[in-house]
């Protein structure tokens, strides 16, 4: 996590619905929020027990500092599960034209583990991955999940340049995950977001 006085960037993901319209309007005017997307979410089967009351469609927004966004999410309320993914350490970043897919994984490795360097090197060879980061997850819900997700501080986020279809994006990320696995580093699917529309 960032040290004292540093801003923590990341993504916030809130269910799309009547509660999201005011958030989209607020974030569209906010200097703190860089991009806002309408997305569809695909959760891995193994992760389903940890995320009751999840939605299919979300508003996904990238933020520069988490404080203001936290206040927005808490004020909005709502009865469906919302997520915040805060970057804890960048792995690499390259210029890209169009973000099309955001894929999240969990791992048993933490920042500083030797495997993380290998992970970054393997993913960097995948030319459509425009950014990879280690991240931590927070959940927001009126209904507390029955099971606490054990790897919420050990996430890897891949931001992928667009292709022709979201199915192709999913297959591309799966090949990337397998490339990493060949190095003996296990990444487990958590959730992926297919971007349907850019709202900001």
PDB file of N, CA and C in Angstrom, residues 2-101:
ATOM      1  N   UNK A   2       0.289   2.350  -0.420  1.00  0.00           N
ATOM      2  CA  UNK A   2       1.050   3.595  -0.473  1.00  0.00           C
ATOM      3  C   UNK A   2       1.363   4.081   0.927  1.00  0.00           C
ATOM      4  N   UNK A   3       2.464   4.794   1.055  1.00  0.00           N
ATOM      5  CA  UNK A   3       2.849   5.326   2.348  1.00  0.00           C
ATOM      6  C   UNK A   3       2.057   6.567   2.704  1.00  0.00           C
ATOM      7  N   UNK A   4       2.333   7.096   3.863  1.00  0.00           N
ATOM      8  CA  UNK A   4       1.616   8.269   4.351  1.00  0.00           C
ATOM      9  C   UNK A   4       1.818   9.436   3.393  1.00  0.00           C
ATOM     10  N   UNK A   5       0.697  10.083   3.037  1.00  0.00           N
ATOM     11  CA  UNK A   5       0.764  11.234   2.158  1.00  0.00           C
ATOM     12  C   UNK A   5       0.668  10.880   0.686  1.00  0.00           C
ATOM     13  N   UNK A   6       0.712   9.575   0.357  1.00  0.00           N
ATOM     14  CA  UNK A   6       0.602   9.158  -1.034  1.00  0.00           C
ATOM     15  C   UNK A   6      -0.838   8.775  -1.349  1.00  0.00           C
ATOM     16  N   UNK A   7      -1.252   9.036  -2.582  1.00  0.00           N
ATOM     17  CA  UNK A   7      -2.595   8.650  -3.016  1.00  0.00           C
ATOM     18  C   UNK A   7      -2.577   7.198  -3.480  1.00  0.00           C
ATOM     19  N   UNK A   8      -3.649   6.486  -3.211  1.00  0.00           N
ATOM     20  CA  UNK A   8      -3.785   5.104  -3.633  1.00  0.00           C
ATOM     21  C   UNK A   8      -4.773   5.059  -4.791  1.00  0.00           C
ATOM     22  N   UNK A   9      -4.309   4.597  -5.947  1.00  0.00           N
ATOM     23  CA  UNK A   9      -5.145   4.512  -7.138  1.00  0.00           C
ATOM     24  C   UNK A   9      -5.741   3.116  -7.257  1.00  0.00           C
ATOM     25  N   UNK A  10      -6.707   2.969  -8.177  1.00  0.00           N
ATOM     26  CA  UNK A  10      -7.294   1.657  -8.393  1.00  0.00           C
ATOM     27  C   UNK A  10      -8.599   1.738  -9.152  1.00  0.00           C
ATOM     28  N   UNK A  11      -9.432   0.716  -8.941  1.00  0.00           N
ATOM     29  CA  UNK A  11     -10.743   0.636  -9.572  1.00  0.00           C
ATOM     30  C   UNK A  11     -11.826   0.490  -8.506  1.00  0.00           C
ATOM     31  N   UNK A  12     -12.979   1.073  -8.796  1.00  0.00           N
ATOM     32  CA  UNK A  12     -14.160   0.828  -7.987  1.00  0.00           C
ATOM     33  C   UNK A  12     -15.217   0.263  -8.921  1.00  0.00           C
ATOM     34  N   UNK A  13     -16.003  -0.664  -8.406  1.00  0.00           N
ATOM     35  CA  UNK A  13     -16.942  -1.405  -9.231  1.00  0.00           C
ATOM     36  C   UNK A  13     -18.269  -1.485  -8.486  1.00  0.00           C
ATOM     37  N   UNK A  14     -19.283  -0.788  -8.995  1.00  0.00           N
ATOM     38  CA  UNK A  14     -20.572  -0.738  -8.309  1.00  0.00           C
ATOM     39  C   UNK A  14     -21.664  -1.274  -9.235  1.00  0.00           C
ATOM     40  N   UNK A  15     -22.641  -1.997  -8.704  1.00  0.00           N
ATOM     41  CA  UNK A  15     -23.677  -2.577  -9.569  1.00  0.00           C
ATOM     42  C   UNK A  15     -24.395  -1.513 -10.399  1.00  0.00           C
ATOM     43  N   UNK A  16     -24.667  -1.857 -11.649  1.00  0.00           N
ATOM     44  CA  UNK A  16     -25.395  -0.940 -12.523  1.00  0.00           C
ATOM     45  C   UNK A  16     -26.887  -1.017 -12.199  1.00  0.00           C
ATOM     46  N   UNK A  17     -27.502   0.124 -12.002  1.00  0.00           N
ATOM     47  CA  UNK A  17     -28.926   0.165 -11.665  1.00  0.00           C
ATOM     48  C   UNK A  17     -29.316   1.566 -11.277  1.00  0.00           C
ATOM     49  N   UNK A  18     -30.448   1.689 -10.572  1.00  0.00           N
ATOM     50  CA  UNK A  18     -30.959   3.023 -10.241  1.00  0.00           C
ATOM     51  C   UNK A  18     -30.013   3.792  -9.325  1.00  0.00           C
ATOM     52  N   UNK A  19     -29.257   3.062  -8.482  1.00  0.00           N
ATOM     53  CA  UNK A  19     -28.326   3.740  -7.581  1.00  0.00           C
ATOM     54  C   UNK A  19     -27.072   4.239  -8.302  1.00  0.00           C
ATOM     55  N   UNK A  20     -26.784   3.655  -9.479  1.00  0.00           N
ATOM     56  CA  UNK A  20     -25.523   3.978 -10.141  1.00  0.00           C
ATOM     57  C   UNK A  20     -25.586   5.261 -10.964  1.00  0.00           C
ATOM     58  N   UNK A  21     -26.767   5.709 -11.345  1.00  0.00           N
ATOM     59  CA  UNK A  21     -26.877   6.877 -12.231  1.00  0.00           C
ATOM     60  C   UNK A  21     -26.270   8.125 -11.595  1.00  0.00           C
ATOM     61  N   UNK A  22     -26.552   8.348 -10.316  1.00  0.00           N
ATOM     62  CA  UNK A  22     -26.011   9.538  -9.651  1.00  0.00           C
ATOM     63  C   UNK A  22     -24.498   9.431  -9.481  1.00  0.00           C
ATOM     64  N   UNK A  23     -23.989   8.201  -9.267  1.00  0.00           N
ATOM     65  CA  UNK A  23     -22.545   8.016  -9.152  1.00  0.00           C
ATOM     66  C   UNK A  23     -21.846   8.309 -10.482  1.00  0.00           C
ATOM     67  N   UNK A  24     -22.420   7.825 -11.573  1.00  0.00           N
ATOM     68  CA  UNK A  24     -21.841   8.073 -12.894  1.00  0.00           C
ATOM     69  C   UNK A  24     -21.790   9.569 -13.167  1.00  0.00           C
ATOM     70  N   UNK A  25     -22.864  10.265 -12.811  1.00  0.00           N
ATOM     71  CA  UNK A  25     -22.904  11.714 -13.016  1.00  0.00           C
ATOM     72  C   UNK A  25     -21.827  12.416 -12.187  1.00  0.00           C
ATOM     73  N   UNK A  26     -21.702  12.007 -10.928  1.00  0.00           N
ATOM     74  CA  UNK A  26     -20.699  12.604 -10.050  1.00  0.00           C
ATOM     75  C   UNK A  26     -19.285  12.313 -10.556  1.00  0.00           C
ATOM     76  N   UNK A  27     -19.027  11.057 -10.909  1.00  0.00           N
ATOM     77  CA  UNK A  27     -17.683  10.672 -11.351  1.00  0.00           C
ATOM     78  C   UNK A  27     -17.327  11.285 -12.698  1.00  0.00           C
ATOM     79  N   UNK A  28     -18.331  11.548 -13.531  1.00  0.00           N
ATOM     80  CA  UNK A  28     -18.065  12.175 -14.828  1.00  0.00           C
ATOM     81  C   UNK A  28     -17.523  13.590 -14.657  1.00  0.00           C
ATOM     82  N   UNK A  29     -17.861  14.229 -13.540  1.00  0.00           N
ATOM     83  CA  UNK A  29     -17.404  15.596 -13.273  1.00  0.00           C
ATOM     84  C   UNK A  29     -16.153  15.621 -12.394  1.00  0.00           C
ATOM     85  N   UNK A  30     -15.753  14.466 -11.863  1.00  0.00           N
ATOM     86  CA  UNK A  30     -14.682  14.418 -10.877  1.00  0.00           C
ATOM     87  C   UNK A  30     -13.308  14.359 -11.526  1.00  0.00           C
ATOM     88  N   UNK A  31     -12.385  15.195 -11.052  1.00  0.00           N
ATOM     89  CA  UNK A  31     -10.990  15.130 -11.512  1.00  0.00           C
ATOM     90  C   UNK A  31     -10.284  13.893 -10.957  1.00  0.00           C
ATOM     91  N   UNK A  32     -10.824  13.339  -9.874  1.00  0.00           N
ATOM     92  CA  UNK A  32     -10.213  12.177  -9.243  1.00  0.00           C
ATOM     93  C   UNK A  32     -10.489  10.890 -10.017  1.00  0.00           C
ATOM     94  N   UNK A  33     -11.572  10.864 -10.785  1.00  0.00           N
ATOM     95  CA  UNK A  33     -11.953   9.668 -11.538  1.00  0.00           C
ATOM     96  C   UNK A  33     -11.529   9.841 -12.989  1.00  0.00           C
ATOM     97  N   UNK A  34     -10.638   8.959 -13.444  1.00  0.00           N
ATOM     98  CA  UNK A  34     -10.075   9.104 -14.791  1.00  0.00           C
ATOM     99  C   UNK A  34     -11.010   8.562 -15.864  1.00  0.00           C
ATOM    100  N   UNK A  35     -11.544   7.369 -15.651  1.00  0.00           N
ATOM    101  CA  UNK A  35     -12.389   6.715 -16.658  1.00  0.00           C
ATOM    102  C   UNK A  35     -13.563   6.027 -15.973  1.00  0.00           C
ATOM    103  N   UNK A  36     -14.690   5.960 -16.692  1.00  0.00           N
ATOM    104  CA  UNK A  36     -15.874   5.261 -16.204  1.00  0.00           C
ATOM    105  C   UNK A  36     -16.390   4.370 -17.340  1.00  0.00           C
ATOM    106  N   UNK A  37     -16.673   3.104 -17.010  1.00  0.00           N
ATOM    107  CA  UNK A  37     -17.114   2.142 -18.016  1.00  0.00           C
ATOM    108  C   UNK A  37     -18.379   1.419 -17.547  1.00  0.00           C
ATOM    109  N   UNK A  38     -19.196   1.005 -18.517  1.00  0.00           N
ATOM    110  CA  UNK A  38     -20.294   0.076 -18.264  1.00  0.00           C
ATOM    111  C   UNK A  38     -19.767  -1.298 -18.657  1.00  0.00           C
ATOM    112  N   UNK A  39     -19.814  -2.266 -17.734  1.00  0.00           N
ATOM    113  CA  UNK A  39     -19.177  -3.565 -17.965  1.00  0.00           C
ATOM    114  C   UNK A  39     -20.105  -4.711 -17.582  1.00  0.00           C
ATOM    115  N   UNK A  40     -19.806  -5.864 -18.128  1.00  0.00           N
ATOM    116  CA  UNK A  40     -20.436  -7.093 -17.664  1.00  0.00           C
ATOM    117  C   UNK A  40     -19.382  -7.921 -16.938  1.00  0.00           C
ATOM    118  N   UNK A  41     -19.777  -8.561 -15.851  1.00  0.00           N
ATOM    119  CA  UNK A  41     -18.830  -9.290 -14.998  1.00  0.00           C
ATOM    120  C   UNK A  41     -19.000 -10.797 -15.159  1.00  0.00           C
ATOM    121  N   UNK A  42     -17.882 -11.506 -15.182  1.00  0.00           N
ATOM    122  CA  UNK A  42     -17.897 -12.968 -15.191  1.00  0.00           C
ATOM    123  C   UNK A  42     -17.081 -13.446 -13.993  1.00  0.00           C
ATOM    124  N   UNK A  43     -17.757 -14.050 -13.035  1.00  0.00           N
ATOM    125  CA  UNK A  43     -17.101 -14.539 -11.820  1.00  0.00           C
ATOM    126  C   UNK A  43     -16.699 -16.006 -12.002  1.00  0.00           C
ATOM    127  N   UNK A  44     -15.511 -16.345 -11.525  1.00  0.00           N
ATOM    128  CA  UNK A  44     -15.080 -17.748 -11.548  1.00  0.00           C
ATOM    129  C   UNK A  44     -15.948 -18.562 -10.599  1.00  0.00           C
ATOM    130  N   UNK A  45     -16.217 -19.804 -10.981  1.00  0.00           N
ATOM    131  CA  UNK A  45     -17.081 -20.671 -10.159  1.00  0.00           C
ATOM    132  C   UNK A  45     -16.561 -20.794  -8.734  1.00  0.00           C
ATOM    133  N   UNK A  46     -15.220 -20.876  -8.590  1.00  0.00           N
ATOM    134  CA  UNK A  46     -14.632 -21.065  -7.251  1.00  0.00           C
ATOM    135  C   UNK A  46     -14.853 -19.847  -6.350  1.00  0.00           C
ATOM    136  N   UNK A  47     -15.039 -18.687  -6.960  1.00  0.00           N
ATOM    137  CA  UNK A  47     -15.176 -17.468  -6.151  1.00  0.00           C
ATOM    138  C   UNK A  47     -16.613 -17.184  -5.741  1.00  0.00           C
ATOM    139  N   UNK A  48     -17.575 -17.866  -6.351  1.00  0.00           N
ATOM    140  CA  UNK A  48     -18.994 -17.561  -6.130  1.00  0.00           C
ATOM    141  C   UNK A  48     -19.417 -17.585  -4.660  1.00  0.00           C
ATOM    142  N   UNK A  49     -18.983 -18.576  -3.847  1.00  0.00           N
ATOM    143  CA  UNK A  49     -19.432 -18.597  -2.448  1.00  0.00           C
ATOM    144  C   UNK A  49     -19.021 -17.360  -1.642  1.00  0.00           C
ATOM    145  N   UNK A  50     -17.971 -16.680  -2.074  1.00  0.00           N
ATOM    146  CA  UNK A  50     -17.468 -15.530  -1.326  1.00  0.00           C
ATOM    147  C   UNK A  50     -18.202 -14.230  -1.664  1.00  0.00           C
ATOM    148  N   UNK A  51     -18.966 -14.234  -2.747  1.00  0.00           N
ATOM    149  CA  UNK A  51     -19.577 -12.994  -3.214  1.00  0.00           C
ATOM    150  C   UNK A  51     -21.082 -13.150  -3.416  1.00  0.00           C
ATOM    151  N   UNK A  52     -21.833 -13.264  -2.310  1.00  0.00           N
ATOM    152  CA  UNK A  52     -23.286 -13.358  -2.447  1.00  0.00           C
ATOM    153  C   UNK A  52     -23.848 -12.027  -2.957  1.00  0.00           C
ATOM    154  N   UNK A  53     -24.983 -12.118  -3.597  1.00  0.00           N
ATOM    155  CA  UNK A  53     -25.683 -10.907  -4.022  1.00  0.00           C
ATOM    156  C   UNK A  53     -24.880 -10.089  -5.039  1.00  0.00           C
ATOM    157  N   UNK A  54     -24.038 -10.770  -5.814  1.00  0.00           N
ATOM    158  CA  UNK A  54     -23.281 -10.081  -6.866  1.00  0.00           C
ATOM    159  C   UNK A  54     -24.222  -9.761  -8.022  1.00  0.00           C
ATOM    160  N   UNK A  55     -23.782  -8.891  -8.903  1.00  0.00           N
ATOM    161  CA  UNK A  55     -24.583  -8.491 -10.058  1.00  0.00           C
ATOM    162  C   UNK A  55     -23.914  -8.981 -11.340  1.00  0.00           C
ATOM    163  N   UNK A  56     -24.631  -8.839 -12.450  1.00  0.00           N
ATOM    164  CA  UNK A  56     -24.062  -9.195 -13.754  1.00  0.00           C
ATOM    165  C   UNK A  56     -23.411  -7.993 -14.419  1.00  0.00           C
ATOM    166  N   UNK A  57     -24.038  -6.826 -14.274  1.00  0.00           N
ATOM    167  CA  UNK A  57     -23.537  -5.612 -14.904  1.00  0.00           C
ATOM    168  C   UNK A  57     -23.118  -4.593 -13.853  1.00  0.00           C
ATOM    169  N   UNK A  58     -21.995  -3.932 -14.111  1.00  0.00           N
ATOM    170  CA  UNK A  58     -21.429  -2.986 -13.155  1.00  0.00           C
ATOM    171  C   UNK A  58     -21.008  -1.703 -13.855  1.00  0.00           C
ATOM    172  N   UNK A  59     -20.831  -0.666 -13.055  1.00  0.00           N
ATOM    173  CA  UNK A  59     -20.117   0.526 -13.476  1.00  0.00           C
ATOM    174  C   UNK A  59     -18.714   0.403 -12.889  1.00  0.00           C
ATOM    175  N   UNK A  60     -17.720   0.425 -13.752  1.00  0.00           N
ATOM    176  CA  UNK A  60     -16.319   0.285 -13.351  1.00  0.00           C
ATOM    177  C   UNK A  60     -15.626   1.622 -13.569  1.00  0.00           C
ATOM    178  N   UNK A  61     -15.016   2.160 -12.519  1.00  0.00           N
ATOM    179  CA  UNK A  61     -14.366   3.472 -12.618  1.00  0.00           C
ATOM    180  C   UNK A  61     -12.942   3.381 -12.094  1.00  0.00           C
ATOM    181  N   UNK A  62     -12.004   4.001 -12.807  1.00  0.00           N
ATOM    182  CA  UNK A  62     -10.618   4.067 -12.333  1.00  0.00           C
ATOM    183  C   UNK A  62     -10.419   5.384 -11.598  1.00  0.00           C
ATOM    184  N   UNK A  63      -9.801   5.317 -10.421  1.00  0.00           N
ATOM    185  CA  UNK A  63      -9.623   6.513  -9.608  1.00  0.00           C
ATOM    186  C   UNK A  63      -8.153   6.738  -9.306  1.00  0.00           C
ATOM    187  N   UNK A  64      -7.834   8.012  -9.011  1.00  0.00           N
ATOM    188  CA  UNK A  64      -6.454   8.391  -8.693  1.00  0.00           C
ATOM    189  C   UNK A  64      -6.195   8.358  -7.192  1.00  0.00           C
ATOM    190  N   UNK A  65      -7.239   8.601  -6.392  1.00  0.00           N
ATOM    191  CA  UNK A  65      -7.131   8.565  -4.923  1.00  0.00           C
ATOM    192  C   UNK A  65      -8.409   7.953  -4.372  1.00  0.00           C
ATOM    193  N   UNK A  66      -8.262   7.004  -3.444  1.00  0.00           N
ATOM    194  CA  UNK A  66      -9.418   6.234  -3.006  1.00  0.00           C
ATOM    195  C   UNK A  66     -10.354   6.964  -2.039  1.00  0.00           C
ATOM    196  N   UNK A  67      -9.850   7.971  -1.307  1.00  0.00           N
ATOM    197  CA  UNK A  67     -10.646   8.552  -0.226  1.00  0.00           C
ATOM    198  C   UNK A  67     -12.025   9.047  -0.693  1.00  0.00           C
ATOM    199  N   UNK A  68     -12.039   9.892  -1.720  1.00  0.00           N
ATOM    200  CA  UNK A  68     -13.308  10.446  -2.192  1.00  0.00           C
ATOM    201  C   UNK A  68     -14.233   9.385  -2.740  1.00  0.00           C
ATOM    202  N   UNK A  69     -13.673   8.382  -3.404  1.00  0.00           N
ATOM    203  CA  UNK A  69     -14.480   7.318  -3.989  1.00  0.00           C
ATOM    204  C   UNK A  69     -15.113   6.460  -2.894  1.00  0.00           C
ATOM    205  N   UNK A  70     -14.371   6.210  -1.821  1.00  0.00           N
ATOM    206  CA  UNK A  70     -14.925   5.475  -0.682  1.00  0.00           C
ATOM    207  C   UNK A  70     -16.168   6.164  -0.138  1.00  0.00           C
ATOM    208  N   UNK A  71     -16.090   7.471   0.012  1.00  0.00           N
ATOM    209  CA  UNK A  71     -17.234   8.242   0.507  1.00  0.00           C
ATOM    210  C   UNK A  71     -18.424   8.129  -0.442  1.00  0.00           C
ATOM    211  N   UNK A  72     -18.151   8.177  -1.744  1.00  0.00           N
ATOM    212  CA  UNK A  72     -19.230   8.072  -2.732  1.00  0.00           C
ATOM    213  C   UNK A  72     -19.942   6.729  -2.629  1.00  0.00           C
ATOM    214  N   UNK A  73     -19.170   5.649  -2.517  1.00  0.00           N
ATOM    215  CA  UNK A  73     -19.757   4.306  -2.466  1.00  0.00           C
ATOM    216  C   UNK A  73     -20.603   4.136  -1.204  1.00  0.00           C
ATOM    217  N   UNK A  74     -20.059   4.582  -0.081  1.00  0.00           N
ATOM    218  CA  UNK A  74     -20.797   4.437   1.179  1.00  0.00           C
ATOM    219  C   UNK A  74     -22.073   5.262   1.180  1.00  0.00           C
ATOM    220  N   UNK A  75     -22.014   6.451   0.572  1.00  0.00           N
ATOM    221  CA  UNK A  75     -23.190   7.323   0.528  1.00  0.00           C
ATOM    222  C   UNK A  75     -24.262   6.765  -0.402  1.00  0.00           C
ATOM    223  N   UNK A  76     -23.839   6.062  -1.462  1.00  0.00           N
ATOM    224  CA  UNK A  76     -24.795   5.545  -2.441  1.00  0.00           C
ATOM    225  C   UNK A  76     -25.622   4.397  -1.878  1.00  0.00           C
ATOM    226  N   UNK A  77     -25.036   3.646  -0.950  1.00  0.00           N
ATOM    227  CA  UNK A  77     -25.756   2.518  -0.368  1.00  0.00           C
ATOM    228  C   UNK A  77     -26.020   1.449  -1.418  1.00  0.00           C
ATOM    229  N   UNK A  78     -27.233   0.926  -1.442  1.00  0.00           N
ATOM    230  CA  UNK A  78     -27.571  -0.144  -2.379  1.00  0.00           C
ATOM    231  C   UNK A  78     -27.446  -1.500  -1.716  1.00  0.00           C
ATOM    232  N   UNK A  79     -28.206  -2.475  -2.254  1.00  0.00           N
ATOM    233  CA  UNK A  79     -28.243  -3.794  -1.615  1.00  0.00           C
ATOM    234  C   UNK A  79     -27.432  -4.840  -2.366  1.00  0.00           C
ATOM    235  N   UNK A  80     -26.757  -4.435  -3.444  1.00  0.00           N
ATOM    236  CA  UNK A  80     -25.918  -5.381  -4.184  1.00  0.00           C
ATOM    237  C   UNK A  80     -24.456  -5.141  -3.861  1.00  0.00           C
ATOM    238  N   UNK A  81     -23.660  -6.158  -4.102  1.00  0.00           N
ATOM    239  CA  UNK A  81     -22.243  -6.129  -3.743  1.00  0.00           C
ATOM    240  C   UNK A  81     -21.452  -5.166  -4.628  1.00  0.00           C
ATOM    241  N   UNK A  82     -20.653  -4.294  -3.996  1.00  0.00           N
ATOM    242  CA  UNK A  82     -19.736  -3.400  -4.703  1.00  0.00           C
ATOM    243  C   UNK A  82     -18.307  -3.758  -4.286  1.00  0.00           C
ATOM    244  N   UNK A  83     -17.353  -3.454  -5.162  1.00  0.00           N
ATOM    245  CA  UNK A  83     -15.954  -3.796  -4.930  1.00  0.00           C
ATOM    246  C   UNK A  83     -15.069  -2.574  -5.084  1.00  0.00           C
ATOM    247  N   UNK A  84     -13.950  -2.591  -4.365  1.00  0.00           N
ATOM    248  CA  UNK A  84     -12.885  -1.629  -4.621  1.00  0.00           C
ATOM    249  C   UNK A  84     -11.578  -2.414  -4.725  1.00  0.00           C
ATOM    250  N   UNK A  85     -10.835  -2.146  -5.800  1.00  0.00           N
ATOM    251  CA  UNK A  85      -9.538  -2.780  -6.011  1.00  0.00           C
ATOM    252  C   UNK A  85      -8.485  -1.679  -5.991  1.00  0.00           C
ATOM    253  N   UNK A  86      -7.696  -1.627  -4.940  1.00  0.00           N
ATOM    254  CA  UNK A  86      -6.676  -0.582  -4.805  1.00  0.00           C
ATOM    255  C   UNK A  86      -5.302  -1.162  -5.149  1.00  0.00           C
ATOM    256  N   UNK A  87      -4.575  -0.446  -6.023  1.00  0.00           N
ATOM    257  CA  UNK A  87      -3.260  -0.921  -6.449  1.00  0.00           C
ATOM    258  C   UNK A  87      -2.278  -0.857  -5.278  1.00  0.00           C
ATOM    259  N   UNK A  88      -1.585  -1.972  -5.044  1.00  0.00           N
ATOM    260  CA  UNK A  88      -0.590  -1.991  -3.980  1.00  0.00           C
ATOM    261  C   UNK A  88       0.825  -1.915  -4.541  1.00  0.00           C
ATOM    262  N   UNK A  89       1.003  -2.372  -5.789  1.00  0.00           N
ATOM    263  CA  UNK A  89       2.327  -2.323  -6.405  1.00  0.00           C
ATOM    264  C   UNK A  89       2.185  -2.531  -7.908  1.00  0.00           C
ATOM    265  N   UNK A  90       2.768  -1.645  -8.729  1.00  0.00           N
ATOM    266  CA  UNK A  90       2.714  -1.858 -10.176  1.00  0.00           C
ATOM    267  C   UNK A  90       3.707  -2.925 -10.602  1.00  0.00           C
ATOM    268  N   UNK A  91       3.361  -3.704 -11.619  1.00  0.00           N
ATOM    269  CA  UNK A  91       4.288  -4.671 -12.197  1.00  0.00           C
ATOM    270  C   UNK A  91       4.902  -4.103 -13.473  1.00  0.00           C
ATOM    271  N   UNK A  92       4.062  -3.561 -14.351  1.00  0.00           N
ATOM    272  CA  UNK A  92       4.547  -2.829 -15.514  1.00  0.00           C
ATOM    273  C   UNK A  92       3.374  -2.107 -16.158  1.00  0.00           C
ATOM    274  N   UNK A  93       3.687  -1.152 -17.039  1.00  0.00           N
ATOM    275  CA  UNK A  93       2.657  -0.415 -17.774  1.00  0.00           C
ATOM    276  C   UNK A  93       3.251   0.009 -19.110  1.00  0.00           C
ATOM    277  N   UNK A  94       2.431  -0.080 -20.152  1.00  0.00           N
ATOM    278  CA  UNK A  94       2.822   0.389 -21.479  1.00  0.00           C
ATOM    279  C   UNK A  94       1.655   1.158 -22.096  1.00  0.00           C
ATOM    280  N   UNK A  95       1.966   1.960 -23.100  1.00  0.00           N
ATOM    281  CA  UNK A  95       0.923   2.756 -23.751  1.00  0.00           C
ATOM    282  C   UNK A  95      -0.065   1.842 -24.464  1.00  0.00           C
ATOM    283  N   UNK A  96      -1.331   2.245 -24.451  1.00  0.00           N
ATOM    284  CA  UNK A  96      -2.369   1.489 -25.144  1.00  0.00           C
ATOM    285  C   UNK A  96      -3.399   2.423 -25.745  1.00  0.00           C
ATOM    286  N   UNK A  97      -4.196   1.888 -26.656  1.00  0.00           N
ATOM    287  CA  UNK A  97      -5.195   2.713 -27.337  1.00  0.00           C
ATOM    288  C   UNK A  97      -6.599   2.545 -26.766  1.00  0.00           C
ATOM    289  N   UNK A  98      -6.982   1.309 -26.484  1.00  0.00           N
ATOM    290  CA  UNK A  98      -8.361   1.072 -26.047  1.00  0.00           C
ATOM    291  C   UNK A  98      -8.411  -0.075 -25.048  1.00  0.00           C
ATOM    292  N   UNK A  99      -8.792   0.248 -23.821  1.00  0.00           N
ATOM    293  CA  UNK A  99      -8.989  -0.783 -22.805  1.00  0.00           C
ATOM    294  C   UNK A  99     -10.292  -1.515 -23.114  1.00  0.00           C
ATOM    295  N   UNK A 100     -10.231  -2.852 -23.154  1.00  0.00           N
ATOM    296  CA  UNK A 100     -11.401  -3.632 -23.530  1.00  0.00           C
ATOM    297  C   UNK A 100     -11.792  -4.668 -22.486  1.00  0.00           C
ATOM    298  N   UNK A 101     -10.831  -5.020 -21.607  1.00  0.00           N
ATOM    299  CA  UNK A 101     -11.046  -6.159 -20.722  1.00  0.00           C
ATOM    300  C   UNK A 101     -10.171  -5.980 -19.491  1.00  0.00           C
TER     301      UNK A 101
END
